[in-house]
Amino acid sequence: MQAVSWIKEKEKKNPFDILTFNMGDYIKKLEMAIQFGKSVLFEGIDEEIDPMIDPVLEKNIVKEAGVNMLTLGDQKMEYHDDFRLFLTTKISNPNYTPEIFGKTMIINFSVT
């Protein structure tokens, strides 16, 4: 929980949403955060990350008519530069795929 506390403190001056993959409308909230530059924290993720957010993790951003655009699912939306995505897990030693390690920056907040 140290990582969650640190992220909340770091992002307290910015608009901030806390989501989980179990929420029914998390995609809609993620889309709104991307468009309006809010920070998003996904709490309690497992070793499987929903492939729906792969375009966000891969930063598949294209510039169209001078505007940064991102395609999430079948919807194309404007990508705001202030958008931040944080993923946290309570698993002490998660076994993610090499693709996930390549798309993200993994920080171990465990205390030894």
Short mmCIF file of N, CA and C in Angstrom, two decimals:
data_model
loop_
_atom_site.label_atom_id
_atom_site.label_comp_id
_atom_site.label_asym_id
_atom_site.label_seq_id
_atom_site.Cartn_x
_atom_site.Cartn_y
_atom_site.Cartn_z
N MET A 1 0.81 -1.20 0.00
CA MET A 1 0.00 0.00 0.00
C MET A 1 0.85 1.26 0.00
N GLN A 2 2.18 1.12 0.14
CA GLN A 2 3.05 2.30 0.09
C GLN A 2 2.99 2.96 -1.27
N ALA A 3 2.93 2.16 -2.32
CA ALA A 3 2.88 2.71 -3.67
C ALA A 3 1.60 3.50 -3.88
N VAL A 4 0.48 2.98 -3.41
CA VAL A 4 -0.80 3.67 -3.57
C VAL A 4 -0.77 5.00 -2.82
N SER A 5 -0.24 5.00 -1.61
CA SER A 5 -0.14 6.25 -0.83
C SER A 5 0.75 7.25 -1.54
N TRP A 6 1.86 6.78 -2.07
CA TRP A 6 2.79 7.68 -2.76
C TRP A 6 2.15 8.27 -4.02
N ILE A 7 1.46 7.43 -4.80
CA ILE A 7 0.81 7.90 -6.02
C ILE A 7 -0.28 8.91 -5.69
N LYS A 8 -1.08 8.62 -4.67
CA LYS A 8 -2.15 9.55 -4.28
C LYS A 8 -1.57 10.90 -3.84
N GLU A 9 -0.48 10.87 -3.11
CA GLU A 9 0.16 12.11 -2.67
C GLU A 9 0.75 12.86 -3.87
N LYS A 10 1.37 12.13 -4.78
CA LYS A 10 1.99 12.74 -5.96
C LYS A 10 0.96 13.38 -6.88
N GLU A 11 -0.18 12.75 -7.01
CA GLU A 11 -1.20 13.19 -7.96
C GLU A 11 -2.33 13.98 -7.32
N LYS A 12 -2.20 14.39 -6.05
CA LYS A 12 -3.32 15.04 -5.38
C LYS A 12 -3.70 16.39 -5.99
N LYS A 13 -2.78 17.05 -6.68
CA LYS A 13 -3.11 18.35 -7.29
C LYS A 13 -3.78 18.19 -8.66
N ASN A 14 -3.79 16.98 -9.21
CA ASN A 14 -4.39 16.70 -10.51
C ASN A 14 -5.71 15.96 -10.33
N PRO A 15 -6.62 16.10 -11.30
CA PRO A 15 -7.83 15.25 -11.25
C PRO A 15 -7.40 13.78 -11.27
N PHE A 16 -8.06 12.93 -10.50
CA PHE A 16 -7.57 11.58 -10.24
C PHE A 16 -8.74 10.61 -10.12
N ASP A 17 -8.64 9.45 -10.78
CA ASP A 17 -9.65 8.39 -10.67
C ASP A 17 -8.98 7.11 -10.20
N ILE A 18 -9.67 6.37 -9.34
CA ILE A 18 -9.20 5.06 -8.90
C ILE A 18 -10.16 4.03 -9.48
N LEU A 19 -9.62 3.10 -10.27
CA LEU A 19 -10.43 2.10 -10.97
C LEU A 19 -9.92 0.70 -10.68
N THR A 20 -10.74 -0.28 -11.00
CA THR A 20 -10.32 -1.68 -11.00
C THR A 20 -10.85 -2.31 -12.29
N PHE A 21 -10.25 -3.41 -12.69
CA PHE A 21 -10.71 -4.11 -13.89
C PHE A 21 -12.06 -4.79 -13.66
N ASN A 22 -12.50 -4.90 -12.40
CA ASN A 22 -13.78 -5.53 -12.09
C ASN A 22 -14.95 -4.56 -12.26
N MET A 23 -14.67 -3.28 -12.35
CA MET A 23 -15.74 -2.29 -12.53
C MET A 23 -16.35 -2.45 -13.92
N GLY A 24 -17.65 -2.33 -14.01
CA GLY A 24 -18.32 -2.50 -15.29
C GLY A 24 -18.06 -1.38 -16.27
N ASP A 25 -17.83 -0.18 -15.78
CA ASP A 25 -17.69 0.98 -16.66
C ASP A 25 -16.27 1.55 -16.66
N TYR A 26 -15.27 0.72 -16.34
CA TYR A 26 -13.92 1.25 -16.24
C TYR A 26 -13.39 1.75 -17.59
N ILE A 27 -13.82 1.15 -18.70
CA ILE A 27 -13.36 1.59 -20.02
C ILE A 27 -13.86 3.01 -20.29
N LYS A 28 -15.12 3.28 -19.97
CA LYS A 28 -15.68 4.61 -20.20
C LYS A 28 -14.95 5.65 -19.35
N LYS A 29 -14.66 5.32 -18.09
CA LYS A 29 -13.93 6.25 -17.22
C LYS A 29 -12.50 6.45 -17.70
N LEU A 30 -11.88 5.39 -18.21
CA LEU A 30 -10.53 5.50 -18.76
C LEU A 30 -10.54 6.39 -20.00
N GLU A 31 -11.53 6.23 -20.85
CA GLU A 31 -11.63 7.08 -22.05
C GLU A 31 -11.76 8.55 -21.66
N MET A 32 -12.59 8.85 -20.67
CA MET A 32 -12.76 10.23 -20.22
C MET A 32 -11.46 10.79 -19.65
N ALA A 33 -10.73 9.97 -18.90
CA ALA A 33 -9.46 10.41 -18.32
C ALA A 33 -8.44 10.71 -19.41
N ILE A 34 -8.40 9.88 -20.44
CA ILE A 34 -7.47 10.10 -21.56
C ILE A 34 -7.80 11.40 -22.27
N GLN A 35 -9.07 11.67 -22.48
CA GLN A 35 -9.48 12.87 -23.21
C GLN A 35 -9.25 14.14 -22.41
N PHE A 36 -9.44 14.09 -21.09
CA PHE A 36 -9.38 15.30 -20.28
C PHE A 36 -8.11 15.42 -19.44
N GLY A 37 -7.15 14.49 -19.60
CA GLY A 37 -5.86 14.61 -18.93
C GLY A 37 -5.88 14.27 -17.46
N LYS A 38 -6.76 13.39 -17.03
CA LYS A 38 -6.81 12.97 -15.64
C LYS A 38 -5.83 11.82 -15.41
N SER A 39 -5.42 11.65 -14.17
CA SER A 39 -4.60 10.50 -13.81
C SER A 39 -5.52 9.35 -13.41
N VAL A 40 -5.09 8.12 -13.71
CA VAL A 40 -5.88 6.93 -13.39
C VAL A 40 -5.00 5.94 -12.65
N LEU A 41 -5.52 5.42 -11.56
CA LEU A 41 -4.84 4.39 -10.78
C LEU A 41 -5.70 3.13 -10.81
N PHE A 42 -5.16 2.05 -11.37
CA PHE A 42 -5.81 0.75 -11.31
C PHE A 42 -5.24 0.02 -10.11
N GLU A 43 -6.10 -0.29 -9.14
CA GLU A 43 -5.66 -0.96 -7.92
C GLU A 43 -5.94 -2.45 -7.98
N GLY A 44 -5.08 -3.21 -7.32
CA GLY A 44 -5.30 -4.63 -7.14
C GLY A 44 -5.35 -5.45 -8.41
N ILE A 45 -4.46 -5.15 -9.38
CA ILE A 45 -4.47 -5.94 -10.61
C ILE A 45 -3.80 -7.29 -10.37
N ASP A 46 -4.18 -8.25 -11.18
CA ASP A 46 -3.58 -9.57 -11.10
C ASP A 46 -2.43 -9.65 -12.10
N GLU A 47 -1.97 -10.87 -12.36
CA GLU A 47 -0.90 -11.05 -13.34
C GLU A 47 -1.43 -10.95 -14.76
N GLU A 48 -2.73 -11.01 -14.93
CA GLU A 48 -3.36 -10.83 -16.24
C GLU A 48 -3.89 -9.40 -16.33
N ILE A 49 -3.44 -8.66 -17.33
CA ILE A 49 -3.92 -7.30 -17.55
C ILE A 49 -4.83 -7.33 -18.77
N ASP A 50 -5.97 -6.68 -18.64
CA ASP A 50 -6.96 -6.67 -19.72
C ASP A 50 -6.33 -6.16 -21.01
N PRO A 51 -6.37 -6.95 -22.08
CA PRO A 51 -5.77 -6.53 -23.35
C PRO A 51 -6.45 -5.31 -23.97
N MET A 52 -7.59 -4.93 -23.44
CA MET A 52 -8.30 -3.75 -23.94
C MET A 52 -7.46 -2.48 -23.75
N ILE A 53 -6.60 -2.45 -22.73
CA ILE A 53 -5.81 -1.24 -22.49
C ILE A 53 -4.43 -1.29 -23.15
N ASP A 54 -4.18 -2.32 -23.97
CA ASP A 54 -2.89 -2.41 -24.66
C ASP A 54 -2.54 -1.16 -25.47
N PRO A 55 -3.49 -0.55 -26.20
CA PRO A 55 -3.11 0.67 -26.94
C PRO A 55 -2.60 1.79 -26.02
N VAL A 56 -3.12 1.84 -24.80
CA VAL A 56 -2.67 2.85 -23.84
C VAL A 56 -1.26 2.51 -23.35
N LEU A 57 -1.05 1.22 -23.02
CA LEU A 57 0.27 0.81 -22.54
C LEU A 57 1.33 0.96 -23.62
N GLU A 58 0.96 0.69 -24.86
CA GLU A 58 1.90 0.78 -25.98
C GLU A 58 2.05 2.21 -26.49
N LYS A 59 1.21 3.11 -26.00
CA LYS A 59 1.19 4.50 -26.45
C LYS A 59 1.07 4.58 -27.97
N ASN A 60 0.03 3.93 -28.48
CA ASN A 60 -0.25 3.95 -29.92
C ASN A 60 -0.93 5.27 -30.29
N ILE A 61 -0.18 6.33 -30.18
CA ILE A 61 -0.70 7.68 -30.42
C ILE A 61 -0.29 8.10 -31.82
N VAL A 62 -1.26 8.59 -32.58
CA VAL A 62 -0.99 9.11 -33.92
C VAL A 62 -1.45 10.56 -33.97
N LYS A 63 -0.76 11.34 -34.76
CA LYS A 63 -1.10 12.75 -34.89
C LYS A 63 -1.96 12.93 -36.14
N GLU A 64 -3.17 13.43 -35.95
CA GLU A 64 -4.08 13.69 -37.05
C GLU A 64 -4.49 15.15 -36.99
N ALA A 65 -4.19 15.88 -38.05
CA ALA A 65 -4.52 17.31 -38.15
C ALA A 65 -3.97 18.08 -36.95
N GLY A 66 -2.77 17.70 -36.49
CA GLY A 66 -2.13 18.40 -35.39
C GLY A 66 -2.63 18.01 -34.01
N VAL A 67 -3.49 17.00 -33.92
CA VAL A 67 -4.04 16.56 -32.65
C VAL A 67 -3.61 15.12 -32.39
N ASN A 68 -3.14 14.83 -31.17
CA ASN A 68 -2.78 13.47 -30.80
C ASN A 68 -4.04 12.65 -30.60
N MET A 69 -4.11 11.51 -31.29
CA MET A 69 -5.28 10.64 -31.22
C MET A 69 -4.86 9.23 -30.80
N LEU A 70 -5.73 8.57 -30.04
CA LEU A 70 -5.50 7.21 -29.58
C LEU A 70 -6.75 6.40 -29.87
N THR A 71 -6.58 5.19 -30.38
CA THR A 71 -7.72 4.30 -30.62
C THR A 71 -7.79 3.29 -29.49
N LEU A 72 -8.90 3.32 -28.76
CA LEU A 72 -9.13 2.39 -27.65
C LEU A 72 -10.38 1.59 -28.00
N GLY A 73 -10.18 0.30 -28.25
CA GLY A 73 -11.29 -0.52 -28.73
C GLY A 73 -11.62 -0.10 -30.15
N ASP A 74 -12.85 0.28 -30.39
CA ASP A 74 -13.24 0.74 -31.72
C ASP A 74 -13.46 2.25 -31.75
N GLN A 75 -13.09 2.93 -30.67
CA GLN A 75 -13.31 4.37 -30.59
C GLN A 75 -11.99 5.13 -30.66
N LYS A 76 -11.98 6.14 -31.49
CA LYS A 76 -10.81 7.01 -31.63
C LYS A 76 -11.07 8.26 -30.81
N MET A 77 -10.10 8.65 -29.99
CA MET A 77 -10.30 9.80 -29.11
C MET A 77 -9.04 10.65 -29.04
N GLU A 78 -9.22 11.88 -28.61
CA GLU A 78 -8.09 12.78 -28.44
C GLU A 78 -7.30 12.37 -27.20
N TYR A 79 -5.97 12.37 -27.33
CA TYR A 79 -5.09 11.99 -26.22
C TYR A 79 -4.52 13.26 -25.60
N HIS A 80 -4.84 13.48 -24.33
CA HIS A 80 -4.35 14.65 -23.60
C HIS A 80 -2.97 14.33 -23.00
N ASP A 81 -2.03 15.25 -23.14
CA ASP A 81 -0.66 15.01 -22.67
C ASP A 81 -0.53 14.88 -21.16
N ASP A 82 -1.50 15.36 -20.39
CA ASP A 82 -1.43 15.27 -18.93
C ASP A 82 -1.94 13.94 -18.38
N PHE A 83 -2.44 13.06 -19.25
CA PHE A 83 -2.95 11.76 -18.81
C PHE A 83 -1.81 10.91 -18.25
N ARG A 84 -2.06 10.29 -17.10
CA ARG A 84 -1.10 9.37 -16.47
C ARG A 84 -1.84 8.10 -16.06
N LEU A 85 -1.19 6.95 -16.24
CA LEU A 85 -1.78 5.66 -15.88
C LEU A 85 -0.85 4.95 -14.90
N PHE A 86 -1.42 4.51 -13.78
CA PHE A 86 -0.68 3.77 -12.77
C PHE A 86 -1.40 2.44 -12.54
N LEU A 87 -0.64 1.35 -12.47
CA LEU A 87 -1.18 0.03 -12.19
C LEU A 87 -0.51 -0.48 -10.93
N THR A 88 -1.27 -0.91 -9.93
CA THR A 88 -0.67 -1.43 -8.71
C THR A 88 -1.23 -2.82 -8.43
N THR A 89 -0.41 -3.64 -7.79
CA THR A 89 -0.81 -4.98 -7.40
C THR A 89 -0.33 -5.25 -5.99
N LYS A 90 -1.01 -6.16 -5.31
CA LYS A 90 -0.58 -6.57 -3.97
C LYS A 90 0.27 -7.83 -4.03
N ILE A 91 0.46 -8.37 -5.23
CA ILE A 91 1.27 -9.57 -5.40
C ILE A 91 2.73 -9.20 -5.16
N SER A 92 3.40 -9.92 -4.26
CA SER A 92 4.76 -9.55 -3.88
C SER A 92 5.77 -9.77 -5.00
N ASN A 93 5.59 -10.81 -5.78
CA ASN A 93 6.51 -11.09 -6.87
C ASN A 93 5.70 -11.49 -8.11
N PRO A 94 5.09 -10.51 -8.80
CA PRO A 94 4.23 -10.86 -9.93
C PRO A 94 5.03 -11.42 -11.10
N ASN A 95 4.42 -12.33 -11.81
CA ASN A 95 5.06 -13.00 -12.94
C ASN A 95 4.41 -12.52 -14.23
N TYR A 96 4.75 -11.29 -14.66
CA TYR A 96 4.17 -10.73 -15.87
C TYR A 96 4.92 -11.24 -17.09
N THR A 97 4.26 -11.16 -18.23
CA THR A 97 4.87 -11.59 -19.47
C THR A 97 5.94 -10.59 -19.90
N PRO A 98 6.88 -11.00 -20.73
CA PRO A 98 7.88 -10.06 -21.23
C PRO A 98 7.27 -8.87 -21.97
N GLU A 99 6.11 -9.08 -22.60
CA GLU A 99 5.44 -7.98 -23.30
C GLU A 99 5.03 -6.89 -22.32
N ILE A 100 4.50 -7.29 -21.16
CA ILE A 100 4.08 -6.32 -20.14
C ILE A 100 5.30 -5.57 -19.61
N PHE A 101 6.40 -6.28 -19.38
CA PHE A 101 7.62 -5.62 -18.91
C PHE A 101 8.12 -4.62 -19.95
N GLY A 102 7.92 -4.92 -21.23
CA GLY A 102 8.36 -4.02 -22.29
C GLY A 102 7.47 -2.79 -22.43
N LYS A 103 6.19 -2.92 -22.08
CA LYS A 103 5.25 -1.82 -22.23
C LYS A 103 5.19 -0.90 -21.02
N THR A 104 5.65 -1.37 -19.88
CA THR A 104 5.49 -0.63 -18.62
C THR A 104 6.82 -0.45 -17.91
N MET A 105 6.81 0.38 -16.91
CA MET A 105 7.95 0.52 -16.01
C MET A 105 7.52 -0.09 -14.68
N ILE A 106 8.20 -1.16 -14.27
CA ILE A 106 7.87 -1.87 -13.04
C ILE A 106 8.72 -1.33 -11.91
N ILE A 107 8.06 -0.92 -10.83
CA ILE A 107 8.76 -0.42 -9.65
C ILE A 107 8.32 -1.27 -8.47
N ASN A 108 9.29 -1.84 -7.75
CA ASN A 108 9.01 -2.68 -6.61
C ASN A 108 9.03 -1.81 -5.35
N PHE A 109 7.87 -1.66 -4.70
CA PHE A 109 7.75 -0.85 -3.51
C PHE A 109 7.83 -1.68 -2.23
N SER A 110 8.16 -2.95 -2.34
CA SER A 110 8.17 -3.80 -1.15
C SER A 110 9.32 -3.41 -0.23
N VAL A 111 9.06 -3.56 1.07
CA VAL A 111 10.05 -3.23 2.08
C VAL A 111 10.66 -4.53 2.58
N THR A 112 11.99 -4.56 2.59
CA THR A 112 12.64 -5.78 3.09
C THR A 112 13.36 -5.50 4.38
#
